[in-house]
C-alpha cells in the first residue's frame, strides 16, 4: 500500500517553555491559582501557621488561613502545542522575600494577584517587578463578599502604567486563570516587540 504525503506522521513540535511568576500578598490565592490551572500535580511547599509566626504574619482579613507557602508553588500548563508555561508561585510574607530574586531569574513575566479588600498588600510585588522591568499583569481575585471595582479604578489605585493589563479573575477556575496567563504572555511579547522597534530620529 502506497502512502501519500498526508499520511506521513508529522514531526513532533518542540515547545517553547516560558517561566511565569505568580506573586501577591499573603493569602491572596496564589497557591489556589497555580493548582487550578496546572496540568501536573502541583508542587507545594506549604507549612502550618504557628503561634511563633503570628507577630510577623499579618492575618488581618485571612483569619481562617492555616497554612502558608514557605518556598514556592510550581505548576505547568500547555497553552498551545508549541508553548508551555512553567508557573512559580512566590511566598507572600515579607520574611520570605529573599527567595524572590532566585525565583525571578529567567522569568518572562508575572501575575500580581490582588484582593480588593487588601489592595495595599500587592504594592510590594508591583514595585518589585517595575524596578526590575519584568512585565506583569494584575489579576484581581474576586472573592465572595469583596467589593467589585472597574479595572480602571484598580489601575489608578495601584498607580500602574496604562499598558499594564488589569483583569478580574477567579483563582479557582481554570479558564479564568488561563485567560490571565495568556494576557501576561501577550503583554510581555508586545513589550519585547516595542523594545526592538528602531528609534525614530
PDB file of C-alpha atoms in Angstrom:
ATOM      1  CA  UNK A   1       0.000   0.000   0.000  1.00  0.00           C
ATOM      2  CA  UNK A   2       1.400   3.385  -1.008  1.00  0.00           C
ATOM      3  CA  UNK A   3       1.347   6.193   1.500  1.00  0.00           C
ATOM      4  CA  UNK A   4       0.601   9.723   0.341  1.00  0.00           C
ATOM      5  CA  UNK A   5       2.131  12.864   1.776  1.00  0.00           C
ATOM      6  CA  UNK A   6      -0.866  13.409   4.041  1.00  0.00           C
ATOM      7  CA  UNK A   7      -0.372  10.048   5.752  1.00  0.00           C
ATOM      8  CA  UNK A   8       3.160  10.761   6.885  1.00  0.00           C
ATOM      9  CA  UNK A   9       3.445  11.325  10.563  1.00  0.00           C
ATOM     10  CA  UNK A  10       4.251  14.887  11.494  1.00  0.00           C
ATOM     11  CA  UNK A  11       7.415  15.649  13.330  1.00  0.00           C
ATOM     12  CA  UNK A  12       6.722  16.318  16.988  1.00  0.00           C
ATOM     13  CA  UNK A  13       6.782  20.014  17.816  1.00  0.00           C
ATOM     14  CA  UNK A  14       9.436  21.070  20.297  1.00  0.00           C
ATOM     15  CA  UNK A  15       7.555  23.501  22.542  1.00  0.00           C
ATOM     16  CA  UNK A  16       8.921  26.806  23.743  1.00  0.00           C
ATOM     17  CA  UNK A  17       8.955  26.857  27.550  1.00  0.00           C
ATOM     18  CA  UNK A  18       8.418  30.118  29.411  1.00  0.00           C
ATOM     19  CA  UNK A  19       8.658  30.945  33.102  1.00  0.00           C
ATOM     20  CA  UNK A  20       5.889  32.972  34.747  1.00  0.00           C
ATOM     21  CA  UNK A  21       5.853  34.113  38.377  1.00  0.00           C
ATOM     22  CA  UNK A  22       2.668  34.325  40.439  1.00  0.00           C
ATOM     23  CA  UNK A  23       3.038  36.924  43.182  1.00  0.00           C
ATOM     24  CA  UNK A  24       0.921  38.948  45.572  1.00  0.00           C
ATOM     25  CA  UNK A  25       0.111  39.405  49.216  1.00  0.00           C
ATOM     26  CA  UNK A  26      -0.300  36.787  51.901  1.00  0.00           C
ATOM     27  CA  UNK A  27      -3.487  34.735  51.492  1.00  0.00           C
ATOM     28  CA  UNK A  28      -4.479  36.248  48.134  1.00  0.00           C
ATOM     29  CA  UNK A  29      -4.853  32.888  46.355  1.00  0.00           C
ATOM     30  CA  UNK A  30      -1.520  32.202  44.645  1.00  0.00           C
ATOM     31  CA  UNK A  31      -1.416  28.512  45.597  1.00  0.00           C
ATOM     32  CA  UNK A  32      -5.040  28.115  44.522  1.00  0.00           C
ATOM     33  CA  UNK A  33      -4.329  29.770  41.154  1.00  0.00           C
ATOM     34  CA  UNK A  34      -1.384  27.507  40.350  1.00  0.00           C
ATOM     35  CA  UNK A  35      -3.315  24.415  41.411  1.00  0.00           C
ATOM     36  CA  UNK A  36      -6.398  25.349  39.386  1.00  0.00           C
ATOM     37  CA  UNK A  37      -4.568  25.532  36.066  1.00  0.00           C
ATOM     38  CA  UNK A  38      -1.650  23.106  36.385  1.00  0.00           C
ATOM     39  CA  UNK A  39      -1.827  20.006  34.193  1.00  0.00           C
ATOM     40  CA  UNK A  40       0.551  18.204  36.529  1.00  0.00           C
ATOM     41  CA  UNK A  41       0.174  17.669  40.237  1.00  0.00           C
ATOM     42  CA  UNK A  42       1.499  20.994  41.569  1.00  0.00           C
ATOM     43  CA  UNK A  43       4.492  21.080  43.833  1.00  0.00           C
ATOM     44  CA  UNK A  44       3.624  22.894  47.038  1.00  0.00           C
ATOM     45  CA  UNK A  45       5.823  23.910  49.936  1.00  0.00           C
ATOM     46  CA  UNK A  46       3.166  24.730  52.495  1.00  0.00           C
ATOM     47  CA  UNK A  47       3.616  24.626  56.249  1.00  0.00           C
ATOM     48  CA  UNK A  48       1.098  25.147  59.008  1.00  0.00           C
ATOM     49  CA  UNK A  49       0.998  28.601  60.524  1.00  0.00           C
ATOM     50  CA  UNK A  50       2.337  28.622  64.051  1.00  0.00           C
ATOM     51  CA  UNK A  51       1.855  30.817  67.077  1.00  0.00           C
ATOM     52  CA  UNK A  52       5.514  31.825  66.730  1.00  0.00           C
ATOM     53  CA  UNK A  53       4.775  33.390  63.362  1.00  0.00           C
ATOM     54  CA  UNK A  54       1.775  35.445  64.464  1.00  0.00           C
ATOM     55  CA  UNK A  55       3.803  38.542  65.432  1.00  0.00           C
ATOM     56  CA  UNK A  56       5.252  38.781  61.898  1.00  0.00           C
ATOM     57  CA  UNK A  57       2.423  37.317  59.767  1.00  0.00           C
ATOM     58  CA  UNK A  58      -0.454  39.715  59.108  1.00  0.00           C
ATOM     59  CA  UNK A  59      -3.619  37.606  59.279  1.00  0.00           C
ATOM     60  CA  UNK A  60      -5.993  40.562  59.080  1.00  0.00           C
ATOM     61  CA  UNK A  61      -8.673  39.574  56.569  1.00  0.00           C
ATOM     62  CA  UNK A  62      -7.448  35.969  56.254  1.00  0.00           C
ATOM     63  CA  UNK A  63      -8.022  34.773  59.790  1.00  0.00           C
ATOM     64  CA  UNK A  64      -9.188  31.340  58.579  1.00  0.00           C
ATOM     65  CA  UNK A  65      -5.895  30.634  56.791  1.00  0.00           C
ATOM     66  CA  UNK A  66      -3.985  27.790  58.458  1.00  0.00           C
ATOM     67  CA  UNK A  67      -1.062  27.191  56.054  1.00  0.00           C
ATOM     68  CA  UNK A  68       1.464  29.304  54.184  1.00  0.00           C
ATOM     69  CA  UNK A  69       3.859  28.834  51.270  1.00  0.00           C
ATOM     70  CA  UNK A  70       7.427  28.881  52.555  1.00  0.00           C
ATOM     71  CA  UNK A  71       9.379  28.452  49.319  1.00  0.00           C
ATOM     72  CA  UNK A  72       7.279  28.250  46.157  1.00  0.00           C
ATOM     73  CA  UNK A  73       4.419  26.609  44.319  1.00  0.00           C
ATOM     74  CA  UNK A  74       5.195  25.022  40.968  1.00  0.00           C
ATOM     75  CA  UNK A  75       2.898  24.004  38.119  1.00  0.00           C
ATOM     76  CA  UNK A  76       2.813  23.633  34.350  1.00  0.00           C
ATOM     77  CA  UNK A  77       0.267  24.435  31.656  1.00  0.00           C
ATOM     78  CA  UNK A  78       0.404  23.874  27.899  1.00  0.00           C
ATOM     79  CA  UNK A  79      -1.173  26.911  26.230  1.00  0.00           C
ATOM     80  CA  UNK A  80      -0.567  25.568  22.726  1.00  0.00           C
ATOM     81  CA  UNK A  81       1.209  22.591  21.219  1.00  0.00           C
ATOM     82  CA  UNK A  82       4.299  24.761  20.877  1.00  0.00           C
ATOM     83  CA  UNK A  83       4.029  26.804  24.083  1.00  0.00           C
ATOM     84  CA  UNK A  84       4.365  25.590  27.674  1.00  0.00           C
ATOM     85  CA  UNK A  85       4.336  27.785  30.769  1.00  0.00           C
ATOM     86  CA  UNK A  86       6.107  26.891  33.998  1.00  0.00           C
ATOM     87  CA  UNK A  87       4.418  28.647  36.910  1.00  0.00           C
ATOM     88  CA  UNK A  88       6.292  29.629  40.062  1.00  0.00           C
ATOM     89  CA  UNK A  89       4.179  30.909  42.928  1.00  0.00           C
ATOM     90  CA  UNK A  90       6.115  33.130  45.317  1.00  0.00           C
ATOM     91  CA  UNK A  91       5.681  33.212  49.099  1.00  0.00           C
ATOM     92  CA  UNK A  92       3.606  36.182  50.172  1.00  0.00           C
ATOM     93  CA  UNK A  93       5.134  37.022  53.528  1.00  0.00           C
ATOM     94  CA  UNK A  94       7.866  39.620  53.936  1.00  0.00           C
ATOM     95  CA  UNK A  95      10.156  37.191  55.780  1.00  0.00           C
ATOM     96  CA  UNK A  96      10.490  35.074  52.621  1.00  0.00           C
ATOM     97  CA  UNK A  97      11.356  37.930  50.262  1.00  0.00           C
ATOM     98  CA  UNK A  98      14.956  36.718  49.945  1.00  0.00           C
ATOM     99  CA  UNK A  99      13.601  33.905  47.721  1.00  0.00           C
ATOM    100  CA  UNK A 100      12.130  36.264  45.142  1.00  0.00           C
ATOM    101  CA  UNK A 101      15.386  37.103  43.391  1.00  0.00           C
ATOM    102  CA  UNK A 102      16.085  33.411  42.844  1.00  0.00           C
ATOM    103  CA  UNK A 103      12.599  32.710  41.548  1.00  0.00           C
ATOM    104  CA  UNK A 104      12.665  35.750  39.230  1.00  0.00           C
ATOM    105  CA  UNK A 105      15.735  34.547  37.339  1.00  0.00           C
ATOM    106  CA  UNK A 106      14.788  33.967  33.697  1.00  0.00           C
ATOM    107  CA  UNK A 107      11.110  34.882  34.110  1.00  0.00           C
ATOM    108  CA  UNK A 108       9.312  36.185  31.017  1.00  0.00           C
ATOM    109  CA  UNK A 109       6.651  37.881  33.101  1.00  0.00           C
ATOM    110  CA  UNK A 110       4.497  37.742  36.203  1.00  0.00           C
ATOM    111  CA  UNK A 111       0.969  37.751  37.547  1.00  0.00           C
ATOM    112  CA  UNK A 112       0.342  40.030  40.528  1.00  0.00           C
ATOM    113  CA  UNK A 113      -2.717  38.606  42.266  1.00  0.00           C
ATOM    114  CA  UNK A 114      -4.745  41.210  44.166  1.00  0.00           C
ATOM    115  CA  UNK A 115      -7.591  41.262  46.672  1.00  0.00           C
ATOM    116  CA  UNK A 116      -9.632  44.493  46.718  1.00  0.00           C
ATOM    117  CA  UNK A 117     -10.160  44.082  50.473  1.00  0.00           C
ATOM    118  CA  UNK A 118      -6.380  44.354  50.989  1.00  0.00           C
ATOM    119  CA  UNK A 119      -5.191  46.023  47.817  1.00  0.00           C
ATOM    120  CA  UNK A 120      -2.181  47.543  49.557  1.00  0.00           C
ATOM    121  CA  UNK A 121      -0.768  44.034  50.043  1.00  0.00           C
ATOM    122  CA  UNK A 122       0.216  43.831  46.374  1.00  0.00           C
ATOM    123  CA  UNK A 123       2.076  47.175  46.293  1.00  0.00           C
ATOM    124  CA  UNK A 124       5.367  45.463  47.121  1.00  0.00           C
ATOM    125  CA  UNK A 125       5.010  42.962  44.259  1.00  0.00           C
ATOM    126  CA  UNK A 126       4.096  45.712  41.773  1.00  0.00           C
ATOM    127  CA  UNK A 127       7.120  47.727  42.889  1.00  0.00           C
ATOM    128  CA  UNK A 128       9.395  44.679  42.651  1.00  0.00           C
ATOM    129  CA  UNK A 129       8.513  43.937  39.032  1.00  0.00           C
ATOM    130  CA  UNK A 130       8.526  47.585  37.984  1.00  0.00           C
ATOM    131  CA  UNK A 131      12.027  48.132  39.385  1.00  0.00           C
ATOM    132  CA  UNK A 132      13.335  45.012  37.653  1.00  0.00           C
ATOM    133  CA  UNK A 133      11.463  45.777  34.423  1.00  0.00           C
ATOM    134  CA  UNK A 134       9.706  42.401  34.431  1.00  0.00           C
ATOM    135  CA  UNK A 135       6.401  42.627  32.501  1.00  0.00           C
ATOM    136  CA  UNK A 136       3.381  41.803  34.651  1.00  0.00           C
ATOM    137  CA  UNK A 137      -0.402  41.820  34.703  1.00  0.00           C
ATOM    138  CA  UNK A 138      -2.596  42.439  37.735  1.00  0.00           C
ATOM    139  CA  UNK A 139      -5.331  39.855  38.316  1.00  0.00           C
ATOM    140  CA  UNK A 140      -7.994  40.792  40.855  1.00  0.00           C
ATOM    141  CA  UNK A 141      -9.135  37.622  42.591  1.00  0.00           C
ATOM    142  CA  UNK A 142     -12.888  38.116  43.001  1.00  0.00           C
ATOM    143  CA  UNK A 143     -13.520  36.773  46.497  1.00  0.00           C
ATOM    144  CA  UNK A 144     -17.120  36.306  47.588  1.00  0.00           C
ATOM    145  CA  UNK A 145     -18.278  39.351  49.532  1.00  0.00           C
ATOM    146  CA  UNK A 146     -15.448  41.573  48.290  1.00  0.00           C
ATOM    147  CA  UNK A 147     -16.291  44.879  46.648  1.00  0.00           C
ATOM    148  CA  UNK A 148     -16.038  44.900  42.851  1.00  0.00           C
ATOM    149  CA  UNK A 149     -14.408  47.851  41.141  1.00  0.00           C
ATOM    150  CA  UNK A 150     -13.836  48.707  37.473  1.00  0.00           C
ATOM    151  CA  UNK A 151     -10.389  47.757  36.191  1.00  0.00           C
ATOM    152  CA  UNK A 152      -9.659  51.451  35.624  1.00  0.00           C
ATOM    153  CA  UNK A 153     -10.208  52.113  39.335  1.00  0.00           C
ATOM    154  CA  UNK A 154      -7.809  49.323  40.328  1.00  0.00           C
ATOM    155  CA  UNK A 155      -5.232  50.590  37.818  1.00  0.00           C
ATOM    156  CA  UNK A 156      -5.444  54.095  39.267  1.00  0.00           C
ATOM    157  CA  UNK A 157      -5.307  52.862  42.873  1.00  0.00           C
ATOM    158  CA  UNK A 158      -2.095  50.926  42.122  1.00  0.00           C
ATOM    159  CA  UNK A 159      -0.681  53.799  40.015  1.00  0.00           C
ATOM    160  CA  UNK A 160       0.010  51.416  37.140  1.00  0.00           C
ATOM    161  CA  UNK A 161       1.338  52.248  33.715  1.00  0.00           C
ATOM    162  CA  UNK A 162      -1.656  52.328  31.310  1.00  0.00           C
ATOM    163  CA  UNK A 163      -0.147  49.433  29.345  1.00  0.00           C
ATOM    164  CA  UNK A 164      -0.228  47.052  32.331  1.00  0.00           C
ATOM    165  CA  UNK A 165      -3.216  44.685  31.910  1.00  0.00           C
ATOM    166  CA  UNK A 166      -5.705  44.519  34.787  1.00  0.00           C
ATOM    167  CA  UNK A 167      -8.155  41.608  34.759  1.00  0.00           C
ATOM    168  CA  UNK A 168     -10.842  40.215  37.020  1.00  0.00           C
ATOM    169  CA  UNK A 169     -10.431  36.513  37.745  1.00  0.00           C
ATOM    170  CA  UNK A 170     -11.474  33.582  39.860  1.00  0.00           C
ATOM    171  CA  UNK A 171      -8.293  31.850  41.037  1.00  0.00           C
ATOM    172  CA  UNK A 172     -10.264  28.606  41.439  1.00  0.00           C
ATOM    173  CA  UNK A 173     -11.386  28.499  37.806  1.00  0.00           C
ATOM    174  CA  UNK A 174      -9.074  27.016  35.186  1.00  0.00           C
ATOM    175  CA  UNK A 175     -10.401  29.001  32.227  1.00  0.00           C
ATOM    176  CA  UNK A 176     -10.293  32.263  34.171  1.00  0.00           C
ATOM    177  CA  UNK A 177      -6.688  31.665  35.212  1.00  0.00           C
ATOM    178  CA  UNK A 178      -5.745  30.638  31.675  1.00  0.00           C
ATOM    179  CA  UNK A 179      -7.074  33.982  30.377  1.00  0.00           C
ATOM    180  CA  UNK A 180      -4.828  35.783  32.864  1.00  0.00           C
ATOM    181  CA  UNK A 181      -1.763  33.812  31.776  1.00  0.00           C
ATOM    182  CA  UNK A 182      -2.470  34.486  28.098  1.00  0.00           C
ATOM    183  CA  UNK A 183      -2.705  38.205  28.912  1.00  0.00           C
ATOM    184  CA  UNK A 184       0.686  38.109  30.671  1.00  0.00           C
ATOM    185  CA  UNK A 185       2.385  36.365  27.748  1.00  0.00           C
ATOM    186  CA  UNK A 186       0.838  38.737  25.202  1.00  0.00           C
ATOM    187  CA  UNK A 187       1.840  41.764  27.286  1.00  0.00           C
ATOM    188  CA  UNK A 188       5.417  40.508  27.684  1.00  0.00           C
ATOM    189  CA  UNK A 189       5.776  39.719  23.968  1.00  0.00           C
ATOM    190  CA  UNK A 190       4.349  43.121  22.994  1.00  0.00           C
ATOM    191  CA  UNK A 191       6.829  44.815  25.327  1.00  0.00           C
ATOM    192  CA  UNK A 192       9.739  42.942  23.744  1.00  0.00           C
ATOM    193  CA  UNK A 193       8.496  43.955  20.296  1.00  0.00           C
ATOM    194  CA  UNK A 194       8.336  47.619  21.351  1.00  0.00           C
ATOM    195  CA  UNK A 195      11.891  47.473  22.655  1.00  0.00           C
ATOM    196  CA  UNK A 196      13.053  46.029  19.346  1.00  0.00           C
ATOM    197  CA  UNK A 197      11.478  48.805  17.307  1.00  0.00           C
ATOM    198  CA  UNK A 198      14.112  51.144  15.849  1.00  0.00           C
ATOM    199  CA  UNK A 199      14.253  54.526  17.482  1.00  0.00           C
ATOM    200  CA  UNK A 200      12.879  57.338  15.343  1.00  0.00           C
ATOM    201  CA  UNK A 201      15.027  60.390  14.810  1.00  0.00           C
TER     202      UNK A 201
END
